[in-house]
Short mmCIF file of C-alpha atoms in Angstrom, two decimals:
data_model
loop_
_atom_site.label_atom_id
_atom_site.label_comp_id
_atom_site.label_asym_id
_atom_site.label_seq_id
_atom_site.Cartn_x
_atom_site.Cartn_y
_atom_site.Cartn_z
CA MET A 1 -26.49 -71.91 -206.70
CA ARG A 2 -30.06 -71.42 -205.71
CA ALA A 3 -29.19 -68.11 -204.08
CA LYS A 4 -27.61 -66.79 -207.20
CA GLU A 5 -30.56 -68.02 -209.32
CA GLU A 6 -32.99 -66.27 -206.98
CA GLU A 7 -30.92 -63.14 -207.07
CA GLU A 8 -30.79 -63.11 -210.83
CA GLU A 9 -34.56 -63.67 -210.96
CA GLU A 10 -35.08 -60.73 -208.57
CA GLU A 11 -32.79 -58.55 -210.61
CA GLU A 12 -34.60 -59.41 -213.82
CA GLU A 13 -37.90 -58.60 -212.18
CA GLU A 14 -36.60 -55.33 -210.93
CA GLU A 15 -35.22 -54.42 -214.38
CA GLU A 16 -38.62 -55.30 -215.98
CA GLU A 17 -40.40 -53.16 -213.39
CA GLU A 18 -38.08 -50.29 -214.09
CA GLU A 19 -38.69 -50.63 -217.88
CA GLU A 20 -42.44 -50.73 -217.25
CA GLU A 21 -42.24 -47.64 -215.10
CA GLU A 22 -40.19 -45.83 -217.71
CA GLU A 23 -42.71 -46.64 -220.39
CA GLU A 24 -45.57 -45.48 -218.25
CA GLU A 25 -43.84 -42.24 -217.64
CA GLU A 26 -43.14 -41.67 -221.35
CA GLU A 27 -46.75 -42.43 -222.10
CA GLU A 28 -47.78 -39.89 -219.41
CA GLU A 29 -45.45 -37.27 -220.88
CA GLU A 30 -46.84 -37.92 -224.38
CA GLU A 31 -50.36 -37.50 -223.06
CA GLU A 32 -49.52 -34.34 -221.24
CA GLU A 33 -47.88 -32.94 -224.40
CA GLU A 34 -51.01 -33.81 -226.43
CA GLU A 35 -53.21 -32.12 -223.90
CA GLU A 36 -51.10 -29.04 -224.04
CA GLU A 37 -51.30 -28.97 -227.86
CA GLU A 38 -55.07 -29.35 -227.69
CA GLU A 39 -55.39 -26.57 -225.13
CA GLU A 40 -53.19 -24.26 -227.19
CA GLU A 41 -55.34 -25.05 -230.36
CA GLU A 42 -58.54 -24.36 -228.34
CA GLU A 43 -57.13 -21.07 -227.12
CA GLU A 44 -56.19 -20.01 -230.62
CA GLU A 45 -59.68 -20.88 -231.86
CA GLU A 46 -61.18 -18.80 -228.98
CA GLU A 47 -58.92 -15.86 -229.79
CA GLU A 48 -59.98 -16.05 -233.40
CA ARG A 49 -63.67 -16.22 -232.49
CA GLY A 50 -63.25 -13.43 -229.95
CA GLY A 51 -61.50 -11.22 -232.51
CA GLY A 52 -64.19 -11.76 -235.09
CA GLY A 53 -66.94 -11.12 -232.62
CA GLY A 54 -65.30 -7.94 -231.37
CA GLY A 55 -64.99 -6.58 -234.94
CA GLY A 56 -68.67 -7.33 -235.58
CA GLY A 57 -69.66 -5.53 -232.41
CA GLY A 58 -67.47 -2.62 -233.21
CA GLY A 59 -69.10 -2.16 -236.59
CA GLY A 60 -72.65 -2.33 -235.14
CA GLY A 61 -71.90 -0.09 -232.15
CA GLY A 62 -69.62 2.32 -233.89
CA GLY A 63 -65.94 2.94 -233.77
CA GLY A 64 -66.00 3.76 -229.97
CA GLY A 65 -67.66 0.45 -229.27
CA GLY A 66 -64.92 -1.48 -231.20
CA GLY A 67 -62.28 0.27 -229.21
CA GLY A 68 -63.84 -0.90 -226.00
CA GLY A 69 -64.06 -4.48 -227.28
CA GLY A 70 -60.34 -4.34 -227.97
CA GLY A 71 -59.60 -3.52 -224.36
CA ASP A 72 -61.69 -6.50 -223.19
CA GLU A 73 -59.70 -8.82 -225.57
CA GLU A 74 -56.38 -7.56 -224.13
CA GLU A 75 -57.64 -8.33 -220.63
CA GLU A 76 -58.81 -11.75 -221.67
CA GLU A 77 -55.47 -12.39 -223.41
CA GLU A 78 -53.57 -11.34 -220.27
CA GLU A 79 -55.70 -13.57 -218.14
CA GLU A 80 -55.18 -16.49 -220.53
CA GLU A 81 -51.45 -15.87 -220.56
CA GLU A 82 -51.34 -15.78 -216.74
CA GLU A 83 -53.39 -19.08 -216.59
CA GLU A 84 -50.98 -20.65 -219.12
CA GLU A 85 -48.00 -19.62 -217.11
CA GLU A 86 -49.49 -20.95 -213.88
CA GLU A 87 -50.34 -24.32 -215.64
CA GLU A 88 -46.81 -24.56 -217.03
CA GLU A 89 -45.35 -23.87 -213.54
CA GLU A 90 -47.53 -26.55 -212.02
CA GLU A 91 -46.55 -29.06 -214.75
CA GLU A 92 -42.87 -28.29 -214.22
CA GLU A 93 -43.27 -28.77 -210.52
CA GLU A 94 -45.01 -32.09 -211.07
CA GLU A 95 -42.20 -33.22 -213.51
CA GLU A 96 -39.55 -32.31 -210.94
CA GLU A 97 -41.35 -34.23 -208.22
CA GLU A 98 -41.66 -37.30 -210.57
CA GLU A 99 -37.97 -37.07 -211.37
CA GLU A 100 -37.14 -36.86 -207.59
CA GLU A 101 -39.27 -39.92 -206.92
CA GLU A 102 -37.57 -41.82 -209.72
CA GLU A 103 -34.10 -40.97 -208.32
CA GLU A 104 -35.19 -42.11 -204.78
CA LYS A 105 -36.42 -45.48 -206.32
CA LYS A 106 -33.16 -45.99 -208.07
CA LYS A 107 -31.23 -45.27 -204.90
CA LYS A 108 -33.30 -47.75 -202.99
CA LYS A 109 -32.83 -50.44 -205.60
CA LYS A 110 -29.04 -49.87 -205.54
CA LYS A 111 -29.00 -50.19 -201.83
CA LYS A 112 -30.91 -53.50 -202.04
CA LYS A 113 -28.47 -54.84 -204.60
CA LYS A 114 -25.46 -53.84 -202.43
CA LYS A 115 -27.01 -55.58 -199.41
CA LYS A 116 -27.68 -58.66 -201.35
CA LYS A 117 -24.12 -58.82 -202.71
CA GLU A 118 -22.75 -58.21 -199.16
CA ALA A 119 -24.95 -60.95 -197.80
CA GLU A 120 -23.72 -63.36 -200.42
CA GLN A 121 -20.09 -62.57 -199.66
#
């Protein structure tokens, strides 16, 4: 009887730990999404500011100056896009690693449960 009670307690603890881990992961994902949204908003604001500044510079410097500013904006946009893509790739890799770790944890827990059941029998 005691062995069964201990096993049940251990299983309950493991389930609670799993739930806590899942909640933590969900919170982390939400935080990452919020950070991404904030970054996107900041980038949009920077683009708006950069576009307005370029237009003002073009008016003061003449039409040719405005054209030059446009080229800089394109380069900046390309760089920003490349940075965004790199960040997205890194985030995807991190998510994949986390998923793999979760799967490994689950496999280990299943093995433990099997061993316990075999030991009882």
